[in-house]
Structure formats: C-alpha cells, structure tokens
Tab-separated table of C-alpha atoms and ligand atoms in Angstrom:
chain	number	residue	atom	x	y	z
A	191	MET	CA	0.000	0.000	0.000
A	192	PHE	CA	2.937	2.363	0.596
A	193	ALA	CA	4.378	1.823	-2.877
A	194	PRO	CA	2.532	0.768	-6.023
A	195	SER	CA	3.191	-2.741	-7.340
A	196	GLU	CA	4.715	-3.060	-10.817
A	197	ASP	CA	1.252	-3.497	-12.342
A	198	GLN	CA	-0.120	-0.528	-10.438
A	199	GLN	CA	2.852	1.619	-11.507
A	200	ALA	CA	2.244	0.634	-15.137
A	201	LEU	CA	-1.418	1.639	-14.744
A	202	ILE	CA	-0.419	4.967	-13.147
A	203	ASP	CA	2.037	5.690	-15.970
A	204	ALA	CA	-0.563	4.786	-18.612
A	205	ALA	CA	-3.224	6.972	-16.949
A	206	ARG	CA	-0.827	9.903	-16.716
A	207	ALA	CA	0.225	9.548	-20.365
A	208	ALA	CA	-3.398	9.258	-21.543
A	209	ALA	CA	-4.522	12.260	-19.472
A	210	GLU	CA	-1.637	14.418	-20.679
A	211	ALA	CA	-2.229	13.479	-24.315
A	212	ILE	CA	-6.040	13.630	-24.354
A	213	LEU	CA	-6.785	16.407	-21.857
A	214	GLY	CA	-3.564	18.379	-21.408
A	215	PRO	CA	-3.520	20.380	-24.655
A	216	THR	CA	-6.958	21.993	-24.128
A	217	VAL	CA	-7.339	22.011	-20.364
A	218	ARG	CA	-7.108	25.787	-20.053
A	219	GLU	CA	-9.371	26.518	-23.035
A	220	ASP	CA	-11.965	23.985	-21.824
A	221	ASP	CA	-12.066	25.705	-18.435
A	222	GLU	CA	-12.440	29.149	-19.982
A	223	ALA	CA	-15.083	28.049	-22.514
A	224	GLU	CA	-16.924	25.868	-19.945
A	225	ARG	CA	-16.636	23.086	-22.505
A	226	PHE	CA	-16.968	19.358	-21.876
A	227	ARG	CA	-15.681	17.230	-24.744
A	228	ARG	CA	-17.459	13.928	-25.271
A	229	ASP	CA	-14.756	12.863	-27.720
A	230	ALA	CA	-12.125	13.309	-25.005
A	231	PHE	CA	-14.219	11.243	-22.597
A	232	ARG	CA	-14.590	8.527	-25.248
A	233	ARG	CA	-10.833	8.487	-25.732
A	234	LEU	CA	-10.372	8.039	-21.978
A	235	GLY	CA	-12.691	5.054	-22.409
A	236	GLU	CA	-10.549	3.682	-25.234
A	237	ALA	CA	-7.587	3.961	-22.884
A	238	GLY	CA	-9.523	1.744	-20.448
A	239	LEU	CA	-10.096	4.438	-17.825
A	240	CYS	CA	-13.928	4.589	-17.697
A	241	GLY	CA	-14.510	1.272	-15.923
A	242	ILE	CA	-11.498	0.622	-13.678
A	243	PRO	CA	-13.393	-1.237	-10.887
A	244	THR	CA	-16.093	-2.651	-13.184
A	245	ALA	CA	-15.960	-6.415	-13.816
A	246	GLU	CA	-14.179	-7.536	-16.979
A	247	ALA	CA	-17.326	-9.418	-18.006
A	248	TRP	CA	-19.023	-6.015	-18.419
A	249	GLY	CA	-16.093	-4.388	-20.200
A	250	GLY	CA	-14.261	-2.931	-17.203
A	251	LEU	CA	-10.746	-3.641	-15.982
A	252	GLY	CA	-11.964	-5.571	-12.922
A	253	LEU	CA	-9.506	-3.808	-10.615
A	254	GLY	CA	-9.978	-2.479	-7.093
A	255	TYR	CA	-10.789	0.958	-5.715
A	256	LEU	CA	-7.107	1.310	-4.826
A	257	GLU	CA	-6.221	1.214	-8.527
A	258	TYR	CA	-9.232	3.424	-9.274
A	259	ALA	CA	-7.905	5.997	-6.762
A	260	MET	CA	-4.448	5.886	-8.359
A	261	VAL	CA	-5.893	6.488	-11.836
A	262	LEU	CA	-8.164	9.323	-10.684
A	263	GLU	CA	-5.234	11.068	-9.002
A	264	GLU	CA	-3.331	11.029	-12.286
A	265	VAL	CA	-6.249	12.217	-14.405
A	266	ALA	CA	-7.151	14.949	-11.907
A	267	ALA	CA	-3.565	16.190	-11.774
A	268	VAL	CA	-4.112	17.128	-15.438
A	269	SER	CA	-7.855	17.918	-15.371
A	270	ALA	CA	-9.975	17.627	-12.229
A	271	ALA	CA	-13.104	18.089	-14.381
A	272	TYR	CA	-12.446	14.840	-16.246
A	273	GLY	CA	-11.542	13.113	-12.992
A	274	VAL	CA	-15.053	14.072	-11.870
A	275	ALA	CA	-16.482	12.818	-15.190
A	276	LEU	CA	-14.889	9.399	-14.650
A	277	ALA	CA	-16.055	9.246	-11.031
A	278	VAL	CA	-19.641	10.365	-11.697
A	279	SER	CA	-20.054	8.138	-14.739
A	280	GLY	CA	-18.751	5.367	-12.471
A	281	LEU	CA	-21.656	5.772	-10.027
A	282	PRO	CA	-24.342	4.132	-12.242
A	283	GLN	CA	-21.866	1.322	-12.887
A	284	VAL	CA	-21.281	0.671	-9.199
A	285	ILE	CA	-25.005	0.911	-8.452
A	286	LEU	CA	-26.112	-1.417	-11.247
A	287	ALA	CA	-23.293	-3.881	-10.566
A	288	ARG	CA	-24.558	-4.255	-7.003
A	289	TYR	CA	-28.309	-3.686	-7.221
A	290	GLY	CA	-29.247	-4.056	-10.894
A	291	THR	CA	-30.875	-6.974	-12.662
A	292	ASP	CA	-28.903	-8.917	-15.281
A	293	ALA	CA	-30.864	-7.145	-18.018
A	294	GLN	CA	-30.118	-3.699	-16.528
A	295	ARG	CA	-26.418	-4.491	-16.205
A	296	GLU	CA	-26.164	-5.788	-19.750
A	297	ARG	CA	-28.053	-2.823	-21.143
A	298	TRP	CA	-26.038	-0.076	-19.458
A	299	ILE	CA	-22.738	-1.119	-17.881
A	300	PRO	CA	-20.686	-2.059	-20.986
A	301	GLY	CA	-21.436	1.267	-22.688
A	302	LEU	CA	-20.584	3.227	-19.535
A	303	ALA	CA	-17.392	1.240	-18.913
A	304	ALA	CA	-16.297	1.846	-22.512
A	305	GLY	CA	-16.885	5.599	-22.262
A	306	GLU	CA	-19.428	5.428	-25.091
A	307	LEU	CA	-22.170	6.357	-22.646
A	308	LEU	CA	-21.904	9.070	-20.028
A	309	GLY	CA	-23.689	8.515	-16.727
A	310	GLY	CA	-24.970	10.662	-13.874
A	311	PHE	CA	-26.489	10.488	-10.409
A	312	ALA	CA	-29.487	12.615	-9.437
A	313	LEU	CA	-30.236	12.858	-5.736
A	314	SER	CA	-30.103	16.560	-4.768
A	315	GLU	CA	-32.979	19.004	-5.161
A	316	SER	CA	-33.112	22.743	-4.567
A	317	GLY	CA	-34.711	22.118	-1.160
A	318	SER	CA	-32.870	18.913	-0.228
A	319	GLY	CA	-29.074	18.934	-0.346
A	320	SER	CA	-27.517	17.669	2.880
A	321	ASP	CA	-30.928	16.444	4.062
A	322	ALA	CA	-31.187	14.099	1.115
A	323	ALA	CA	-33.965	11.976	2.637
A	324	SER	CA	-36.372	14.933	2.403
A	325	LEU	CA	-36.429	14.883	-1.410
A	326	LYS	CA	-39.762	15.646	-3.095
A	327	THR	CA	-39.499	14.190	-6.622
A	328	THR	CA	-42.194	11.546	-7.000
A	329	ALA	CA	-42.513	8.331	-8.987
A	330	ARG	CA	-45.945	6.803	-9.565
A	331	ARG	CA	-46.606	3.415	-11.074
A	332	VAL	CA	-49.045	3.728	-14.007
A	333	GLY	CA	-49.577	0.483	-15.907
A	334	ASP	CA	-46.261	-0.732	-17.259
A	335	GLU	CA	-44.489	2.518	-16.552
A	336	TRP	CA	-43.183	4.755	-13.798
A	337	VAL	CA	-44.148	8.415	-14.087
A	338	LEU	CA	-41.680	10.816	-12.455
A	339	ASN	CA	-42.251	14.437	-11.486
A	340	GLY	CA	-39.789	16.816	-9.886
A	341	SER	CA	-36.598	18.733	-10.387
A	342	LYS	CA	-33.045	17.655	-9.583
A	343	PHE	CA	-30.408	20.310	-8.949
A	344	TRP	CA	-26.620	20.592	-9.307
A	345	ILE	CA	-26.500	17.400	-11.345
A	346	THR	CA	-23.185	16.611	-12.997
A	347	HIS	CA	-23.623	15.848	-16.739
A	348	ALA	CA	-27.148	17.302	-16.950
A	349	GLY	CA	-27.637	18.085	-20.629
A	350	VAL	CA	-24.710	15.995	-21.859
A	351	GLY	CA	-25.155	12.628	-20.104
A	352	ASP	CA	-27.018	9.632	-21.541
A	353	VAL	CA	-28.398	8.016	-18.399
A	354	PHE	CA	-29.000	9.010	-14.793
A	355	ILE	CA	-29.780	7.104	-11.631
A	356	VAL	CA	-32.596	9.203	-10.187
A	357	MET	CA	-33.873	8.971	-6.624
A	358	ALA	CA	-37.617	9.610	-6.281
A	359	ARG	CA	-40.316	9.109	-3.685
A	360	THR	CA	-42.590	6.115	-4.159
A	361	GLY	CA	-43.774	5.882	-0.557
A	362	GLY	CA	-44.211	7.962	2.573
A	363	PRO	CA	-41.856	10.600	4.012
A	364	GLY	CA	-38.245	9.882	4.987
A	365	ALA	CA	-35.548	7.571	3.726
A	366	ARG	CA	-37.718	4.446	3.435
A	367	GLY	CA	-40.108	6.069	0.952
A	368	ILE	CA	-37.387	6.572	-1.688
A	369	SER	CA	-36.658	4.354	-4.705
A	370	ALA	CA	-33.940	4.440	-7.372
A	371	PHE	CA	-34.610	4.518	-11.128
A	372	ILE	CA	-32.668	4.341	-14.360
A	373	VAL	CA	-33.688	7.418	-16.337
A	374	PRO	CA	-32.369	7.679	-19.911
A	375	ALA	CA	-31.758	11.291	-20.913
A	376	ASP	CA	-34.039	10.878	-23.950
A	377	ALA	CA	-37.027	9.469	-22.031
A	378	PRO	CA	-40.236	11.435	-22.694
A	379	GLY	CA	-40.738	14.219	-20.144
A	380	VAL	CA	-37.018	14.580	-19.260
A	381	SER	CA	-35.395	17.933	-19.978
A	382	PHE	CA	-32.357	19.947	-18.954
A	383	PRO	CA	-33.498	23.565	-18.798
A	384	LYS	CA	-30.581	25.084	-16.901
A	385	ARG	CA	-26.826	24.814	-17.036
A	386	GLU	CA	-25.103	26.414	-14.062
A	387	GLU	CA	-22.257	28.904	-14.450
A	388	LYS	CA	-19.680	27.925	-11.873
A	389	MET	CA	-16.665	29.376	-10.062
A	390	GLY	CA	-14.536	26.345	-10.887
A	391	MET	CA	-14.706	22.841	-12.350
A	392	ARG	CA	-15.999	24.697	-15.381
A	393	ALA	CA	-15.267	21.957	-17.924
A	394	SER	CA	-17.595	19.666	-15.956
A	395	PRO	CA	-21.220	20.493	-16.856
A	396	THR	CA	-23.647	20.907	-13.961
A	397	GLY	CA	-27.349	21.604	-14.266
A	398	GLU	CA	-30.950	20.818	-13.599
A	399	VAL	CA	-32.712	17.575	-14.534
A	400	LEU	CA	-36.399	18.379	-14.906
A	401	LEU	CA	-38.926	15.534	-14.811
A	402	GLU	CA	-42.399	16.485	-16.059
A	403	ASP	CA	-44.538	13.366	-16.280
A	404	ALA	CA	-41.352	11.626	-17.333
A	405	ARG	CA	-42.136	8.069	-18.383
A	406	ILE	CA	-39.815	5.122	-17.986
A	407	PRO	CA	-40.599	1.405	-18.298
A	408	ALA	CA	-41.484	-0.469	-15.098
A	409	ASP	CA	-38.276	-2.497	-15.284
A	410	HIS	CA	-36.189	0.682	-14.814
A	411	LEU	CA	-36.660	0.489	-11.035
A	412	VAL	CA	-33.281	-0.378	-9.446
A	413	GLY	CA	-33.366	-2.745	-6.479
A	414	LYS	CA	-36.587	-2.920	-4.505
A	415	GLU	CA	-39.150	-0.225	-3.982
A	416	GLY	CA	-38.121	1.772	-0.889
A	417	GLU	CA	-34.461	0.769	-1.213
A	418	GLY	CA	-33.376	3.930	-3.054
A	419	PHE	CA	-31.907	5.865	-0.132
A	420	ARG	CA	-29.764	2.943	0.945
A	421	ILE	CA	-28.614	2.520	-2.676
A	422	ALA	CA	-27.767	6.225	-2.885
A	423	MET	CA	-25.866	6.195	0.408
A	424	SER	CA	-23.843	3.114	-0.461
A	425	ALA	CA	-22.987	4.636	-3.867
A	426	LEU	CA	-21.883	7.817	-2.104
A	427	ASP	CA	-19.639	5.802	0.231
A	428	SER	CA	-17.806	4.624	-2.890
A	429	GLY	CA	-18.041	8.021	-4.547
A	430	ARG	CA	-16.446	9.771	-1.581
A	431	ILE	CA	-13.278	7.726	-2.110
A	432	THR	CA	-13.154	8.921	-5.713
A	433	ILE	CA	-13.692	12.560	-4.732
A	434	GLY	CA	-10.831	12.148	-2.246
A	435	ALA	CA	-8.569	10.711	-4.953
A	436	ILE	CA	-9.363	13.535	-7.390
A	437	SER	CA	-8.587	16.054	-4.640
A	438	VAL	CA	-5.209	14.425	-3.974
A	439	GLY	CA	-4.473	14.800	-7.700
A	440	LEU	CA	-5.409	18.477	-7.637
A	441	ALA	CA	-3.377	19.144	-4.483
A	442	ARG	CA	-0.374	17.284	-5.868
A	443	ALA	CA	-0.454	19.198	-9.134
A	444	ALA	CA	-0.546	22.513	-7.239
A	445	TRP	CA	2.215	21.550	-4.817
A	446	GLU	CA	4.511	20.240	-7.555
A	447	TYR	CA	3.939	23.314	-9.704
A	448	ALA	CA	4.638	25.640	-6.772
A	449	SER	CA	7.751	23.675	-5.768
A	450	ARG	CA	9.260	23.891	-9.245
A	451	TYR	CA	8.393	27.569	-9.420
A	452	ALA	CA	9.973	28.282	-6.026
A	453	CYS	CA	13.203	26.557	-7.080
A	454	GLU	CA	13.463	28.705	-10.211
A	455	ARG	CA	12.109	32.066	-9.104
A	456	GLU	CA	14.785	34.251	-7.561
A	457	GLN	CA	14.326	37.244	-5.290
A	458	PHE	CA	16.996	38.974	-3.202
A	459	GLY	CA	19.585	36.915	-5.087
A	460	ARG	CA	18.349	33.378	-4.319
A	461	PRO	CA	15.574	30.933	-5.165
A	462	ILE	CA	12.535	31.752	-3.057
A	463	ILE	CA	12.346	28.151	-1.732
A	464	ARG	CA	15.389	29.081	0.395
A	465	PHE	CA	13.341	31.643	2.294
A	466	GLN	CA	11.932	29.822	5.279
A	467	GLY	CA	8.480	31.348	4.862
A	468	VAL	CA	8.177	29.788	1.405
A	469	GLY	CA	10.164	26.589	2.001
A	470	PHE	CA	8.161	25.676	5.098
A	471	MET	CA	4.906	26.383	3.255
A	472	LEU	CA	5.958	23.932	0.541
A	473	ALA	CA	7.011	21.400	3.189
A	474	ASP	CA	3.573	21.649	4.828
A	475	MET	CA	1.937	21.207	1.416
A	476	ALA	CA	4.020	18.066	0.785
A	477	MET	CA	3.050	16.591	4.166
A	478	ARG	CA	-0.621	17.244	3.625
A	479	VAL	CA	-0.664	15.686	0.150
A	480	GLU	CA	1.129	12.545	1.358
A	481	ALA	CA	-1.161	12.181	4.387
A	482	ALA	CA	-4.336	12.693	2.347
A	483	ARG	CA	-3.229	10.100	-0.206
A	484	LEU	CA	-2.609	7.538	2.554
A	485	LEU	CA	-6.088	8.046	3.970
A	486	VAL	CA	-7.737	7.813	0.531
A	487	HIS	CA	-5.789	4.618	-0.182
A	488	LYS	CA	-6.776	3.186	3.194
A	489	ALA	CA	-10.486	3.797	2.489
A	490	ALA	CA	-10.078	2.203	-0.956
A	491	TRP	CA	-8.240	-0.779	0.517
A	492	LEU	CA	-10.932	-1.327	3.161
A	493	ARG	CA	-13.574	-1.317	0.426
A	494	ASP	CA	-11.531	-3.741	-1.685
A	495	GLU	CA	-11.137	-6.028	1.331
A	496	GLY	CA	-14.889	-6.050	1.920
A	497	ARG	CA	-14.504	-4.413	5.344
A	498	PRO	CA	-16.696	-1.596	6.724
A	499	TYR	CA	-15.425	1.678	5.292
A	500	THR	CA	-18.247	4.261	5.420
A	501	HIS	CA	-16.609	6.410	8.128
A	502	VAL	CA	-13.099	6.072	6.638
A	503	ALA	CA	-14.433	7.127	3.216
A	504	ALA	CA	-15.925	10.184	4.955
A	505	MET	CA	-12.562	10.895	6.651
A	506	ALA	CA	-10.737	10.491	3.348
A	507	LYS	CA	-13.146	12.748	1.441
A	508	CYS	CA	-13.021	15.425	4.118
A	509	THR	CA	-9.244	15.323	4.638
A	510	ALA	CA	-8.357	15.191	0.943
A	511	THR	CA	-10.724	17.968	-0.093
A	512	ASP	CA	-9.666	20.243	2.794
A	513	THR	CA	-6.083	19.472	1.789
A	514	ALA	CA	-6.785	20.384	-1.824
A	515	MET	CA	-8.306	23.707	-0.766
A	516	ALA	CA	-5.411	24.591	1.560
A	517	VAL	CA	-2.644	23.425	-0.758
A	518	THR	CA	-4.020	25.079	-3.889
A	519	THR	CA	-4.535	28.332	-1.955
A	520	ASP	CA	-0.922	28.202	-0.737
A	521	ALA	CA	0.255	27.448	-4.277
A	522	VAL	CA	-1.330	30.707	-5.434
A	523	GLN	CA	0.497	32.446	-2.585
A	524	VAL	CA	3.870	30.931	-3.524
A	525	LEU	CA	3.459	32.167	-7.102
A	526	GLY	CA	2.450	35.627	-5.872
A	527	GLY	CA	1.194	37.865	-8.691
A	528	ASN	CA	1.657	35.012	-11.163
A	529	GLY	CA	-0.517	32.784	-8.984
A	530	TYR	CA	-3.496	35.041	-9.525
A	531	ILE	CA	-3.406	35.286	-13.303
A	532	ARG	CA	-4.827	32.777	-15.759
A	533	GLU	CA	-1.582	32.250	-17.617
A	534	TYR	CA	-0.543	29.943	-14.767
A	535	PRO	CA	-2.653	26.915	-13.769
A	536	VAL	CA	-2.699	27.353	-9.999
A	537	GLU	CA	-5.682	29.740	-9.866
A	538	ARG	CA	-7.690	27.055	-11.732
A	539	TYR	CA	-6.572	24.423	-9.247
A	540	MET	CA	-7.806	26.651	-6.427
A	541	ARG	CA	-11.187	27.287	-8.079
A	542	ASP	CA	-11.585	23.585	-8.846
A	543	ALA	CA	-10.690	22.568	-5.286
A	544	LYS	CA	-13.475	24.591	-3.660
A	545	VAL	CA	-16.335	22.496	-4.986
A	546	MET	CA	-14.725	19.301	-3.760
A	547	GLN	CA	-15.485	20.406	-0.178
A	548	ILE	CA	-19.154	20.565	-1.218
A	549	VAL	CA	-19.963	17.689	-3.630
A	550	GLU	CA	-20.919	14.135	-2.671
A	551	GLY	CA	-21.774	15.397	0.801
A	552	THR	CA	-20.408	18.632	2.244
A	553	ASN	CA	-17.484	18.303	4.618
A	554	GLN	CA	-19.942	19.119	7.406
A	555	VAL	CA	-21.953	16.012	6.386
A	556	GLN	CA	-18.733	13.947	6.390
A	557	ARG	CA	-18.076	15.063	9.970
A	558	LEU	CA	-21.645	14.083	10.854
A	559	VAL	CA	-21.077	10.599	9.388
A	560	ILE	CA	-17.830	10.266	11.377
A	561	ALA	CA	-19.409	11.576	14.617
A	562	ARG	CA	-22.310	9.098	14.259
A	563	HIS	CA	-19.767	6.296	13.844
A	564	LEU	CA	-17.992	7.470	17.011
A	565	GLU	CA	-21.260	7.487	18.930
A	566	ARG	CA	-22.049	3.941	17.773
A	567	THR	CA	-18.526	2.842	18.748
A	568	PHE	CA	-18.098	4.605	22.078
A	569	GLY	CA	-21.636	5.405	23.225
A	570	PRO	CA	-23.723	3.353	25.658
A	571	ARG	CA	-25.113	0.169	24.079
B	512	CAA	N1	-24.943	2.773	3.402
B	512	CAA	C1	-26.130	2.100	3.381
B	512	CAA	N2	-27.227	2.540	4.034
B	512	CAA	C2	-27.128	3.701	4.729
B	512	CAA	C3	-25.930	4.447	4.787
B	512	CAA	C4	-24.806	3.932	4.086
B	512	CAA	N3	-23.648	4.580	4.098
B	512	CAA	N4	-26.137	5.547	5.531
B	512	CAA	C5	-27.408	5.502	5.953
B	512	CAA	N5	-28.003	4.387	5.457
B	512	CAA	C6	-29.374	3.928	5.707
B	512	CAA	C7	-29.605	3.803	7.204
B	512	CAA	O1	-29.191	2.546	7.680
B	512	CAA	C8	-31.094	4.006	7.317
B	512	CAA	O2	-31.741	2.804	6.953
B	512	CAA	P1	-33.045	2.289	7.723
B	512	CAA	O3	-34.096	3.325	7.467
B	512	CAA	O4	-33.339	0.988	7.086
B	512	CAA	O5	-32.668	2.191	9.166
B	512	CAA	C9	-31.376	5.019	6.223
B	512	CAA	O6	-30.291	4.928	5.288
B	512	CAA	C10	-31.467	6.445	6.747
B	512	CAA	O7	-30.243	6.750	7.383
B	512	CAA	P2	-30.050	8.015	8.317
B	512	CAA	O8	-31.134	8.042	9.352
B	512	CAA	O9	-28.630	8.039	8.767
B	512	CAA	O10	-30.340	9.203	7.276
B	512	CAA	P3	-30.334	10.770	7.497
B	512	CAA	O11	-31.544	11.344	6.894
B	512	CAA	O12	-30.005	11.125	8.921
B	512	CAA	O13	-29.115	11.247	6.523
B	512	CAA	C11	-26.876	11.800	5.892
B	512	CAA	C12	-27.808	10.894	6.703
B	512	CAA	C13	-25.489	11.187	6.105
B	512	CAA	C14	-26.887	13.230	6.369
B	512	CAA	C15	-27.253	11.713	4.391
B	512	CAA	O14	-28.484	12.352	4.134
B	512	CAA	C16	-26.213	12.329	3.473
B	512	CAA	O15	-25.218	11.692	3.149
B	512	CAA	N6	-26.464	13.593	3.029
B	512	CAA	C17	-25.607	14.192	2.014
B	512	CAA	C18	-26.132	13.878	0.644
B	512	CAA	C19	-25.068	13.902	-0.406
B	512	CAA	O16	-23.957	13.409	-0.214
B	512	CAA	N7	-25.391	14.436	-1.564
B	512	CAA	C20	-24.489	14.459	-2.667
B	512	CAA	C21	-25.223	14.210	-3.934
B	512	CAA	S1	-24.233	13.714	-5.313
B	512	CAA	C22	-23.210	14.973	-5.734
B	512	CAA	O17	-22.837	15.717	-4.938
B	512	CAA	C23	-22.656	15.262	-7.079
B	512	CAA	C24	-22.864	14.414	-8.202
B	512	CAA	O18	-23.209	14.848	-9.294
B	512	CAA	C25	-22.587	12.968	-8.107
C-alpha cells in the first residue's frame, strides 16, 4: 500500500500519459469556454479508464478501488473536471453492478465502462441537499411505466449525459419512501433547462434535470421499492473515495507546480524556496498531500477487502478535499502575482478545489457521518 506494485505503476504511468495526451492540450481553453468534450471522454474510455473497478465481463478492468484511486489522481492532476467525469459516470456502474438486474447491467454497464455512454447520479434538489432523505421528486406506477415528477439540482452531466440514476419518492416521508430509477436522458418528459455557471470545475457540466410526467418502463426500477436511499448512500460511500482521490491529484499538481516555481524564481539573489516562509509552506503542502493520499488509499483498501469503510471514506473525502483547498490556496500564494493570473494553472486548481469540499456530501456532512460512527462505537449500548 505504501508503494505501487509493478502493475499498479504501469497503470499509473498509462493513466498519466493518456490524461496528458487527451486532456492536457486543451485544459485551459476547456475551463475558460466551460466546454466538456465527449470525444475526449470517449478516448479516456478507449484507454480503459472509464470502468477501472467494473468487472471484466461487463467491459471494465476488474480492478480495485485502490487502482481506481491511483488512476483518478493522475487524471485529476491534469484535469480535475475529467476526474469528476470518470467518477460520476462510475456511479451508475457501481449501483447497477450491485443492485441491478442482469438485463439492466447488460443494457447499461458495458457502454458506460467503454466511455461510449456518459452517466450521472441525481439525488439533490433545490430544497434537499444535505438532508437528502427529504427529497420531493415523486414516482408513480401507471400500468407498465413509472411516471416521475420533480426537479433535480446541481447534477453533474445534466444536458450531456445519456443516463442518470434518479432517486424519487414512491412511498411515505423519509428515507424508506425513496426508490432508485434508471432514467435515460431521452425518455419522454425529461429535460435539462438550466446549465449552471460555476466558479470552478468549469469543464464539468452541472445543471438541472427536470422531470415532467417523465415516463420510464417499469423495469427501470433499481433494487426494490423503498431501497433507493440505501442505494444512494452506499454509492456515495464509494463516490467519496473517488472525490478524495481527485482532490489528492489536484493538491499534488498545485504543490509540484509551486515547488518547481519556487526553485526557479529568484528574489533577493536566491531561489525563493530558500526563504523559510516559502520553504516551510511547501514542506507543509508536501506533508498534507502525502497524508491525504494515505487516507484515501486506506479507504479504498478497506472497500476492496470487503470491510466496513463508510466512516473512513468520509474521513478520506473530508481530509483530501480540505487538503486540496489549503494546498491550492498556498500554491497561489507561492506564485504571488503570477498565482493570480490565468496564464498559470494554480488559480484554476484553487477554483476547482473549492467544490470538492461541497460535492458528494459537504465536509460538514462527512463530519456528521464520522461523529455518528464514534457514537455507535463509544456510546452506551
Ligand atoms: N450505506 C447504506 N445505508 C445507509 C448508509 C450507508 N452509508 N447511511 C445511511 N443508510 C441507511 C440507514 O441505515 C437508514 O436505513 P433504515 O431506514 O433501514 O434504518 C437510512 O439509510 C437512513 O439513514 P439516516 O437516518 O442516517 O439518514 P439521514 O436522513 O439522517 O441522513 C446523511 C444521513 C449522512 C446526512 C445523508 O443524508 C447524506 O449523506 N447527506 C448528504 C447527501 C449527499 O452526499 N449528496 C451528494 C449528492 S451527489 C453529488 O454531490 C454530485 C454528483 O453529481 C454525483
């Protein structure tokens, strides 16, 4: 776990080379134009990166979350937006692999794992973010169909994705009244009226998924009726590892860029890394990146071993995303005036890092998950 095996190193090298070749040349333009390139995503699929933990039988690489974390770090060090694309399009795969029927898996997973299809996950609504169990979107069974009504907010890949796992209420209030559905983007009654303009992660499209008497076949229910919240939470446990890994990639890119800069940039007759104020800042950045990576890898390893990992995934997500925010902010500081202008990448790293403290459960929600685990462990039985 402390050093990649030969196979893992080969995977890391291949992921880095693919990301640099496919995403590197346009990363700045894509951010400025708020442009997501499906062809680039498809090429990541051709390089084998869209289904790392998905079984080989469904077109994935059949590897663990540890390898998935290593790949996401490399991709995110070039483009965090495409790291997010891989992670979010991975969510329907992980959900269907665990809860789907054979027919659902065969219909959707191979296309997603190949990067031919782009997936999404629709839980949040304008009135239910952290309190996800209060969602109001409804699904009604009418004959051979489910009819969905509601509006999903801040959904990654809204308007560009092909298929979404949508959580909707089929029963009474609270978590047990929620079910999960496969909603193809071209189903009747599905539209994408709003694309958000964001501070960062601008190459990753985010928007509204509007469901107005949206009709999907009855067999598009995932798992059992009433099981949707549990499905969403278990997917987010996995997803939080991926968000942690992407954040390590962002933090590493910022720290490495700032380190190189501080070795070259001279003031008062010497490289600025030799000034303790700068050198110690870079040392702190290095420590934080290494520590965050270890925690992300531990969460991934626990998942791969089939051990409980919910609270460690929350720790990893929280630590890695806080690290990314702190390290990218310090990278801007090390570069000074150059850190604040768009010619250099560190201001983009800093803008991209901010949202990682918010998505897939705010860092306040992660602390809640950890505190609840502590109460179960140490509280009276
Ligand atoms: N795995 C499986 N089941 C779980 C679970 C988990 N990790 N966590 C909770 N559950 C189950 C519970 O066991 C319980 O089941 P029963 O009713 O059978 O007992 C049920 O779910 C309800 O659990 P809680 O009472 O703990 O639920 P809660 O309402 O208190 O909420 C919460 C807990 C942790 C705050 C949760 O609502 C949460 O994680 N909120 C944040 C939501 C979130 O992460 N949103 C991100 C959306 S995706 C995104 O950001 C971007 C994107 O595009 C992908």
